[in-house]
Coordinates of C-alpha atoms (C1' of nucleotides) in Angstrom, one line a residue:
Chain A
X1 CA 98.0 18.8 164.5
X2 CA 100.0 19.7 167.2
X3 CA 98.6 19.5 170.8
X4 CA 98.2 22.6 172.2
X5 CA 100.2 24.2 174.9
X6 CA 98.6 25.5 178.4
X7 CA 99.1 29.1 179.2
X8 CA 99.0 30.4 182.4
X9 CA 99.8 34.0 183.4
X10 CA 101.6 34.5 187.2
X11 CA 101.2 38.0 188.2
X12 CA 104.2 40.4 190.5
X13 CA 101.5 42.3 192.4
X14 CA 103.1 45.1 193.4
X15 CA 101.8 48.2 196.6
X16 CA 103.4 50.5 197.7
X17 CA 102.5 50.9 201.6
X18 CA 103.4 54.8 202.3
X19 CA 103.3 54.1 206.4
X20 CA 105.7 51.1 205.7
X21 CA 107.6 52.8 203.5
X22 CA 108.4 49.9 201.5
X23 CA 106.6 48.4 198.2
X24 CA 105.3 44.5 198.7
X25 CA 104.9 41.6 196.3
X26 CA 101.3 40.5 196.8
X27 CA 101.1 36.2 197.6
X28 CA 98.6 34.4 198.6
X29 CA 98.0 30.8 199.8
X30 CA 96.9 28.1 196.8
X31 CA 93.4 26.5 197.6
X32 CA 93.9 23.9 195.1
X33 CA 96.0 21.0 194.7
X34 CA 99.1 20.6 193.6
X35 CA 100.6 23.3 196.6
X36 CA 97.4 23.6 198.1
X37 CA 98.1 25.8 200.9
X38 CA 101.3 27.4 200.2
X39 CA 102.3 30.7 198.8
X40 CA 102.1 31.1 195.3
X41 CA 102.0 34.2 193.1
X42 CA 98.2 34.9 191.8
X43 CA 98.5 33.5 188.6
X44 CA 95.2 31.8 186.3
X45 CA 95.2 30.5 183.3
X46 CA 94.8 32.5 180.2
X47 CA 91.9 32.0 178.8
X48 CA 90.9 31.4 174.7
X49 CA 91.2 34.4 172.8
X50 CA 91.8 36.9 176.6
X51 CA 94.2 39.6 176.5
X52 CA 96.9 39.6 178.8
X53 CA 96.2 42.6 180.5
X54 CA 92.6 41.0 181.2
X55 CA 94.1 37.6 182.5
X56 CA 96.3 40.5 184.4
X57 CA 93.0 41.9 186.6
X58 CA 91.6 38.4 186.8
X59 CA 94.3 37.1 188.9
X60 CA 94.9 39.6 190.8
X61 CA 90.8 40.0 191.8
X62 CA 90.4 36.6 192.1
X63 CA 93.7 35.6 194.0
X64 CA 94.7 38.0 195.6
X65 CA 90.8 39.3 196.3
X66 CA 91.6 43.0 195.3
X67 CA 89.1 45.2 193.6
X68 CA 89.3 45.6 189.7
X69 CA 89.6 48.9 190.0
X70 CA 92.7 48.7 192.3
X71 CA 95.0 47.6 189.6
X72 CA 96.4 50.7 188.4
X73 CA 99.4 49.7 185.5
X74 CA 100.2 46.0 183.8
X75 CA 103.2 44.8 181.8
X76 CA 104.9 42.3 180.5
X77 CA 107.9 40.7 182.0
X78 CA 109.4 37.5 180.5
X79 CA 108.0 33.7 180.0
X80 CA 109.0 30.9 181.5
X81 CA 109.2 27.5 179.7
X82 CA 110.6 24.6 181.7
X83 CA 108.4 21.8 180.9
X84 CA 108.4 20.4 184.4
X85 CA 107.3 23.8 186.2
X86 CA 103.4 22.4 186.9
X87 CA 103.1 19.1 187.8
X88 CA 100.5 18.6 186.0
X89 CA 102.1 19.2 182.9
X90 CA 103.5 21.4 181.0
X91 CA 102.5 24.9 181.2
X92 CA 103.7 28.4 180.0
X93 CA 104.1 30.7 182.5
X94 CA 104.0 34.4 181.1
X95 CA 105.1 36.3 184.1
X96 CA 103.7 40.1 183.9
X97 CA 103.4 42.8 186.6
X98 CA 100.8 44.7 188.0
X99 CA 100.8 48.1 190.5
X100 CA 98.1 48.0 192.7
X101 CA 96.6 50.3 195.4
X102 CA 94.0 51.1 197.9
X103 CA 93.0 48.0 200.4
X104 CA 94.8 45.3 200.6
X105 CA 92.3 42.5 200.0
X106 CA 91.0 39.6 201.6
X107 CA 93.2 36.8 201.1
X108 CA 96.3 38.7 200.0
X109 CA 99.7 38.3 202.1
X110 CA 101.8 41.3 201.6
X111 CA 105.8 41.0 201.5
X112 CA 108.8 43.0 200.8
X113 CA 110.1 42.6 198.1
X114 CA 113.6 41.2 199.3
X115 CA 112.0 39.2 202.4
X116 CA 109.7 36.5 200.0
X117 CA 108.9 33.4 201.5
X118 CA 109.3 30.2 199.5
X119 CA 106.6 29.8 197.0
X120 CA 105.3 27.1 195.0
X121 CA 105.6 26.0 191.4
X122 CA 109.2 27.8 190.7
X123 CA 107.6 31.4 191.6
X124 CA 110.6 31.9 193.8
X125 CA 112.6 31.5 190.0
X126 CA 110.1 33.6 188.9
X127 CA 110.3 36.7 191.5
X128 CA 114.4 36.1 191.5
X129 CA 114.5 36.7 187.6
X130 CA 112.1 39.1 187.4
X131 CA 113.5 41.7 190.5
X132 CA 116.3 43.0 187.9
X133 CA 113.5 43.6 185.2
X134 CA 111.4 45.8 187.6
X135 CA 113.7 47.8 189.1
X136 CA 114.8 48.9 185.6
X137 CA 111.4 49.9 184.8
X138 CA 111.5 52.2 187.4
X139 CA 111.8 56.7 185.7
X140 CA 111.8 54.8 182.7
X141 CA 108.4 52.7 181.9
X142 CA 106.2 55.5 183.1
X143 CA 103.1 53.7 183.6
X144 CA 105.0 51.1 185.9
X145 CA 106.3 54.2 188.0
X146 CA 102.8 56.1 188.0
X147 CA 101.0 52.9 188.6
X148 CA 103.0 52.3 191.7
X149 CA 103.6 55.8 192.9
X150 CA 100.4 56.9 192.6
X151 CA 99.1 60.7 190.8
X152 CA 101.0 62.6 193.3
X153 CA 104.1 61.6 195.8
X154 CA 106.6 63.4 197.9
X155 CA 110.2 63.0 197.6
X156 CA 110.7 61.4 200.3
X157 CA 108.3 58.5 198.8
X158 CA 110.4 58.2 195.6
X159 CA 113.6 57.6 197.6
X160 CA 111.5 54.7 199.5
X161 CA 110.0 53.1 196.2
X162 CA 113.5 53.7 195.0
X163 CA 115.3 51.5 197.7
X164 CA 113.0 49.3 197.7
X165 CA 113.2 48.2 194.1
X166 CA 117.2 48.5 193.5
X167 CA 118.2 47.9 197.2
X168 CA 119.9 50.9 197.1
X169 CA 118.7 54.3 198.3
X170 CA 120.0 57.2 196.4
X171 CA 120.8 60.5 197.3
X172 CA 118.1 63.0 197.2
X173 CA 119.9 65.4 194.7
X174 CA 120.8 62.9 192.4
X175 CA 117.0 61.0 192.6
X176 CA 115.8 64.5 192.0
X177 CA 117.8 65.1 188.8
X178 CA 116.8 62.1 187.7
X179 CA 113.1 62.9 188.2
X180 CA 113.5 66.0 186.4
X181 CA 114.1 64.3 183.3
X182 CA 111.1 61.6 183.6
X183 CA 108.5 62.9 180.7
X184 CA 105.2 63.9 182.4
X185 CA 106.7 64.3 185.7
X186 CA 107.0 67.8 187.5
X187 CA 108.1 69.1 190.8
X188 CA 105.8 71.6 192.4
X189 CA 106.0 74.1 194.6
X190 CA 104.0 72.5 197.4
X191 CA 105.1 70.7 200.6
X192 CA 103.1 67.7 202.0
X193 CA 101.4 67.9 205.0
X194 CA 103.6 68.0 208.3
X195 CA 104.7 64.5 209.8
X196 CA 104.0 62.9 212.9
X197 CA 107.3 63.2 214.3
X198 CA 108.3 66.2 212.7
X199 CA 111.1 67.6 210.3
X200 CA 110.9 69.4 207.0
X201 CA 107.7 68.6 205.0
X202 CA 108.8 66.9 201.8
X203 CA 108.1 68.7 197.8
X204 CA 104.8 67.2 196.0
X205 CA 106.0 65.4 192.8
X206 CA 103.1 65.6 190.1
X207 CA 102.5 63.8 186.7
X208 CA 101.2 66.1 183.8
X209 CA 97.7 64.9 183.1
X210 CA 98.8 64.1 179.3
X211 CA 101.3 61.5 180.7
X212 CA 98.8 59.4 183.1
X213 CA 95.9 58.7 180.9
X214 CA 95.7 55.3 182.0
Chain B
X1 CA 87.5 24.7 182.5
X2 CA 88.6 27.3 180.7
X3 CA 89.7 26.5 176.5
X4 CA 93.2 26.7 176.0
X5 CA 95.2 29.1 174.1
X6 CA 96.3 28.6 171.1
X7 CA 100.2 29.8 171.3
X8 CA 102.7 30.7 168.2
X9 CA 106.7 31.1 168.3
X10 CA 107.1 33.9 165.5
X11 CA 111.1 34.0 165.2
X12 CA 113.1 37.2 164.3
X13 CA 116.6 35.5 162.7
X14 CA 119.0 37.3 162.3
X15 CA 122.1 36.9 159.7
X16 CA 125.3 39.2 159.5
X17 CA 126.4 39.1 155.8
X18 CA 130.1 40.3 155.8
X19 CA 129.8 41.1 151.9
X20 CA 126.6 43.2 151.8
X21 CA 128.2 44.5 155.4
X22 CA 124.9 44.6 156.6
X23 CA 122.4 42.3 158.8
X24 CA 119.2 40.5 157.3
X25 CA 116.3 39.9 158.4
X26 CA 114.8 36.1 157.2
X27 CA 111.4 36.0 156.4
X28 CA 109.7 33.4 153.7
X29 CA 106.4 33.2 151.5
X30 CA 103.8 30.5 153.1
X31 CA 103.0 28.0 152.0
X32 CA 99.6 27.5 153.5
X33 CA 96.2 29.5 153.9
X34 CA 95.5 32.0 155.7
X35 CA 98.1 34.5 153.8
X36 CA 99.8 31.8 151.5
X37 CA 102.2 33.3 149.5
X38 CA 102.4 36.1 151.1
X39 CA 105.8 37.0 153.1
X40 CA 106.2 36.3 156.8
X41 CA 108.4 36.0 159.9
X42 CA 109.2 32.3 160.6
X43 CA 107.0 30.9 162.7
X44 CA 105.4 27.4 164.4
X45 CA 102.3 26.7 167.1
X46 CA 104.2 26.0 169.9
X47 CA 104.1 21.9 170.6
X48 CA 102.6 21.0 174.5
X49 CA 105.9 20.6 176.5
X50 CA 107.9 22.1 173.6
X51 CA 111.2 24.4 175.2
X52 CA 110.9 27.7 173.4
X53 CA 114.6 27.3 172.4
X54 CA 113.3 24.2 170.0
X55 CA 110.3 25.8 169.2
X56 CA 112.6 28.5 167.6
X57 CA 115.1 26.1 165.9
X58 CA 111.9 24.3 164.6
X59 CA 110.9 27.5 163.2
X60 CA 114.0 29.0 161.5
X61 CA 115.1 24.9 159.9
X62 CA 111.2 24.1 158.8
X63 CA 110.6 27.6 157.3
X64 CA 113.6 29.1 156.3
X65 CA 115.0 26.3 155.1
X66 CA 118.1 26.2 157.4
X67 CA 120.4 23.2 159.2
X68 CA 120.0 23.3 162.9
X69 CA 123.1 23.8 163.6
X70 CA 123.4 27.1 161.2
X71 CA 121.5 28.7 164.7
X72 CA 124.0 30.3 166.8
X73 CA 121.6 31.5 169.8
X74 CA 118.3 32.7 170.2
X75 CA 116.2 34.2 172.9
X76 CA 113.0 36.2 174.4
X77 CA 111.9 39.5 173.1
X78 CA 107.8 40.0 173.6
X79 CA 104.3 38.4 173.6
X80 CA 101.8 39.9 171.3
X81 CA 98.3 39.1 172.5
X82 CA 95.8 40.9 170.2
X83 CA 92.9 38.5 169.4
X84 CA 92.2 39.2 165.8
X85 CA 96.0 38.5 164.9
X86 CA 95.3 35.5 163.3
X87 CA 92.2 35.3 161.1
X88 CA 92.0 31.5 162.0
X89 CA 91.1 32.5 165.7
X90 CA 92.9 33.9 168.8
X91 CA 96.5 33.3 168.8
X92 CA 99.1 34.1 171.3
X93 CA 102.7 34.9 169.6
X94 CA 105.5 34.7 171.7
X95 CA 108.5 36.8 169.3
X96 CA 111.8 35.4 169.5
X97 CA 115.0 36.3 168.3
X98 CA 117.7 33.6 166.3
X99 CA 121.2 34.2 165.4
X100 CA 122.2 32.5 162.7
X101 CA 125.0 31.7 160.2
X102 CA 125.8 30.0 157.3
X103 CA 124.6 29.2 153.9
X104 CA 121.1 31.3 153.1
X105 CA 118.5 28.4 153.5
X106 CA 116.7 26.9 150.4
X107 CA 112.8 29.4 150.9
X108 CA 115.0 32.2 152.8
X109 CA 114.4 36.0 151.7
X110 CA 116.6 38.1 153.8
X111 CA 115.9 42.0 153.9
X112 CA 117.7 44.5 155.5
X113 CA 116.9 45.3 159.4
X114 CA 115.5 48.9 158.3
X115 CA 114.2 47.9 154.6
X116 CA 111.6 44.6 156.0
X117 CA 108.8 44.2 153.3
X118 CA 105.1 44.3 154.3
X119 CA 104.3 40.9 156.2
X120 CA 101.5 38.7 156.7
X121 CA 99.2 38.7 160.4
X122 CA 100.5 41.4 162.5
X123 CA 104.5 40.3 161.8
X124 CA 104.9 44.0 160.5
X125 CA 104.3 45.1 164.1
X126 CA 106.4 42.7 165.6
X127 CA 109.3 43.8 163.5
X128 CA 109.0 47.4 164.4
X129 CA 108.0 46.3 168.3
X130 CA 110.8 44.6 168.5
X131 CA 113.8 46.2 166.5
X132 CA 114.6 48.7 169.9
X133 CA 114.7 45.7 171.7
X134 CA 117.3 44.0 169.6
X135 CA 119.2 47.2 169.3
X136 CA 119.6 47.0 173.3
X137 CA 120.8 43.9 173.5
X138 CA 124.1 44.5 171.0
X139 CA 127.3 44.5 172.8
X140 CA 124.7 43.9 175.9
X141 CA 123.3 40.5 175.4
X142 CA 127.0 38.6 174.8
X143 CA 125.0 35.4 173.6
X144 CA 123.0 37.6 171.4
X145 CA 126.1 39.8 170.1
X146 CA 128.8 36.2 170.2
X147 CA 125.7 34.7 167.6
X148 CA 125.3 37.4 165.7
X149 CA 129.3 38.2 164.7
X150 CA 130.6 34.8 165.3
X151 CA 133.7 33.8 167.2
X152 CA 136.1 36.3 165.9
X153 CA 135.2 39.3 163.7
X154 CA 137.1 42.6 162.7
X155 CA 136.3 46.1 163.8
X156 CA 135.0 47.0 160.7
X157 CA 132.6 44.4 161.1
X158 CA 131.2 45.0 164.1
X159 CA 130.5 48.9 162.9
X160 CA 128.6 47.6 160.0
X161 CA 126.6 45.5 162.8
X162 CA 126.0 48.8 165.1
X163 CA 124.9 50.4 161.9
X164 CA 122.5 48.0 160.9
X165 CA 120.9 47.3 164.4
X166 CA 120.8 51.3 165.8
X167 CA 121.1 53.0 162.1
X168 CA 123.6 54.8 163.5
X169 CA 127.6 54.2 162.7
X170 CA 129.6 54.7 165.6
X171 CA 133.0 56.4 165.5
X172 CA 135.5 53.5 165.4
X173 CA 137.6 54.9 168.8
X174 CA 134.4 54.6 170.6
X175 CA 133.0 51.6 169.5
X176 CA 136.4 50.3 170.4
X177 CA 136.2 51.6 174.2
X178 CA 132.5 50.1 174.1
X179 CA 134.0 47.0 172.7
X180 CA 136.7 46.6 175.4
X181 CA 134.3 46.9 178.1
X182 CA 132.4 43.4 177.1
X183 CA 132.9 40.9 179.4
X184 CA 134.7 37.6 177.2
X185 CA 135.5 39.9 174.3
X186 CA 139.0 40.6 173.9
X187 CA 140.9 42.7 170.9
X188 CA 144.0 40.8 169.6
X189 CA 147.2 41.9 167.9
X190 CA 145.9 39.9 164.3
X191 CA 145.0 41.8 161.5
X192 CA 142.2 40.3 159.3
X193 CA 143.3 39.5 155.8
X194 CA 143.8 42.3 152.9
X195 CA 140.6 43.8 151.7
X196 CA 139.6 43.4 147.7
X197 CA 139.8 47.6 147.4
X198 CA 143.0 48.0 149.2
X199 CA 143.6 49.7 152.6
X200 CA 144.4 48.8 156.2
X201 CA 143.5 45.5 157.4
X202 CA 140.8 45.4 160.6
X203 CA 142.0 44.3 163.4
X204 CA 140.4 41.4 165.1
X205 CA 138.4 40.9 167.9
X206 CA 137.8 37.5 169.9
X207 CA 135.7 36.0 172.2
X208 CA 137.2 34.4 175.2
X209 CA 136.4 30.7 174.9
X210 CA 134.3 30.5 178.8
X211 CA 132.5 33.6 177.3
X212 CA 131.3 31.2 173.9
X213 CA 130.1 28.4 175.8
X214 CA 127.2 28.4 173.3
Chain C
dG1 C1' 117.7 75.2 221.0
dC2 C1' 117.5 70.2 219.6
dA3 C1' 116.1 66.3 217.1
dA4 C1' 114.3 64.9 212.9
dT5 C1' 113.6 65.2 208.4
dA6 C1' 114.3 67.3 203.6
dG7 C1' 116.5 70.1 199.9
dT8 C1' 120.7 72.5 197.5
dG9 C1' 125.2 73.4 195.7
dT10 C1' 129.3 71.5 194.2
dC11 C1' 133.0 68.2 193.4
dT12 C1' 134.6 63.9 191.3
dG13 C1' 135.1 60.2 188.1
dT14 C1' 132.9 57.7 184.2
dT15 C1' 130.8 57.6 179.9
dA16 C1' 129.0 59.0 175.2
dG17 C1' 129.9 61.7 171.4
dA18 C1' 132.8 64.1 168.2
dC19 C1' 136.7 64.9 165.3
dA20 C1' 141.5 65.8 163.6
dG21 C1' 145.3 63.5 162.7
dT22 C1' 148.0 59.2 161.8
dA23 C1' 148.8 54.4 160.0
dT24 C1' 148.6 50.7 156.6
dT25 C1' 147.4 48.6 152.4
dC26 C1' 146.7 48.3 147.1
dC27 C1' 147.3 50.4 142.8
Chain D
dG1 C1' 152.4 59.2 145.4
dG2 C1' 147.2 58.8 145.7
dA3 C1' 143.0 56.5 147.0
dA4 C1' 140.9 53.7 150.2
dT5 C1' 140.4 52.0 154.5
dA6 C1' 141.3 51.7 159.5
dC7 C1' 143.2 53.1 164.2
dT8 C1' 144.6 56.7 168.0
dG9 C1' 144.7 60.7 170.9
dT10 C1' 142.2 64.1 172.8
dC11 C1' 138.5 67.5 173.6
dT12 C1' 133.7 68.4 175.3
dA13 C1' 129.3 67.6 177.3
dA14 C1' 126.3 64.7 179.9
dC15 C1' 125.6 61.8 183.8
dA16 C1' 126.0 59.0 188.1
dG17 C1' 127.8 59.1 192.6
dA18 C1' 129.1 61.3 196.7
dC19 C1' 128.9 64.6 200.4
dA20 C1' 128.9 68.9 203.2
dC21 C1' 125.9 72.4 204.0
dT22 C1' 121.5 74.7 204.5
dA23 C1' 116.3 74.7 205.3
dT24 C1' 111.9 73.7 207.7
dT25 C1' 109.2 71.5 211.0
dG26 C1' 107.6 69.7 216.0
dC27 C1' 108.9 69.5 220.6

DNA sequence: GCAATAGTGTCTGTTAGACAGTATTCC
DNA sequence: GGAATACTGTCTAACAGACACTATTGC
């Protein structure tokens, strides 16, 4: 009989702050040994028989001190092998994502996306390999996009998501376009409310109640 | 502490066969309870510390019946985490994929891509989950492609591959233009050897040797 | 009106898809 | 020459990228 391999699950918690204008990687400071202290993605170990998604929630309530509820959308991203990852010994890292929203939590640091700190174990591999992965989930895994854009968003909050995943902020006609052939999504006819500093109220963006039955 | 998981590497492998012109799928009767006899993907509980690359190679020698080195390349495609999987008890399966080449293996069946018998635990699933995946990475993945077709191979041949992977043929013109735009692959002067039924030799395609570093 | 923001129309180059026509081989 | 197979040139539609111009708001 083979011995059996550990399993853990390291979570890229991902909010999108409208006043920022940016989406952030949630982190949050180990209070164990090894790394105790230092950044780490929330991550637990998968437990006997858990589903992913479950293992998903449990990290990111219990690390990252969110609310269950908060966690809007969870995926899959890739799984990391390298024997020597945990000091302890080896471990499998299954790295998945999770949108998030509302508060940001109690013990949660929030950063952009291209501005993480060092972080323990080799989450900084992990976020590096993963970035590419996310930003092509993004008008094309429309649970990821919902999850992170919320029900509703203006334009001018797509173009920020946008930049922040690819690095790259498109022009409006062509994100637009683009929009219009996401399944579920429609443009409306309404305008956000006005802004503090003034200018043209950006279109309301809505997904079809079919498409977000979360 | 919490019980660990049990994890499984089930193993998609992958053969070209330039005579049936078509890609196979290897999958092999068990030879243990639960499901013995029965038909199923190749597949091993992942050792603690094992790299998923030798879990894979472990897979695809000890139940297909293959030499090690008959495995051109392999990589990640999902993890399936239903709990009732296995009737033994929870089991995580992490899918792979193998390339492969070579003589058929002593317990081998191969089916074609889009003709895959019914399979044992939930490996009909992962076939299906997975075939869009593998689709995506032809002429995408180079490692995944460069195992699949081998170090040199005809046009014709990599249109029987397209077929087989997308079940669609290309036109040859813009499978070529595809073709020319993969990084390492480079179309010679050479004409392959005269075909059995008469008409035009292929002309043949090579990988540039930095690109092959397998 | 001016600054600030957002949306629209259109042009360009690239790519995917399609197909007629041509080339090379065996018999 | 005819059947079988393979390659080439070119046309069309879709798409990404780019940008000038117009629209709406607060001050």
């Amino acid at each position: 009989m083979i011995e059996s391999t550990l399993v853990s699950v390291d979570v890229i918690a991902l909010r999108f702050d409208p006043d920022a204008r940016t989406v952030l990687v949630g982190v949050a400071p180990r209070a164990q040994a090894p790394f105790a202290g230092e950044l780490a993605l929330p991550g637990v170990l998968l437990g006997r028989g858990e589903r992913l998604r479950d293992a998903t929630t449990r990290a990111v309530t219990g690390k990252l001190g969110l609310a269950g509820e908060s966690v809007t959308a969870t995926g899959q991203l890739a799984t990391f092998d390298e024997p020597s990852r945990d000091p302890r010994g080896p471990t499998l890292s299954i790295a998945l994502w999770a949108t998030v929203t509302g508060p940001s939590g109690d013990v949660a640091v929030w950063h952009r996306l291209d501005d993480v700190p060092a972080l323990a174990f080799d989450h900084d591999r992990i976020v590096a390999d993963c970035r590419p992965l996310l930003a092509d989930k993004l008008w094309r895994d429309v649970a990821f996009t919902a999850g992170l854009l919320g029900r509703e968003f203006t334009t001018a909050q797509a173009l920020d998501v946008t930049e922040s995943l690819t690095g790259d902020r498109p022009y409006p006609a062509n994100l637009g376009r683009t929009m219009d052939r996401v399944p579920g999504l429609e443009r409306t006819t309404e305008h956000a409310s006005a802004l503090p500093k003034g200018g043209r109220p950006p279109l309301v963006w809505k997904w079809s109640s079919e498409a977000v039955r979360a």
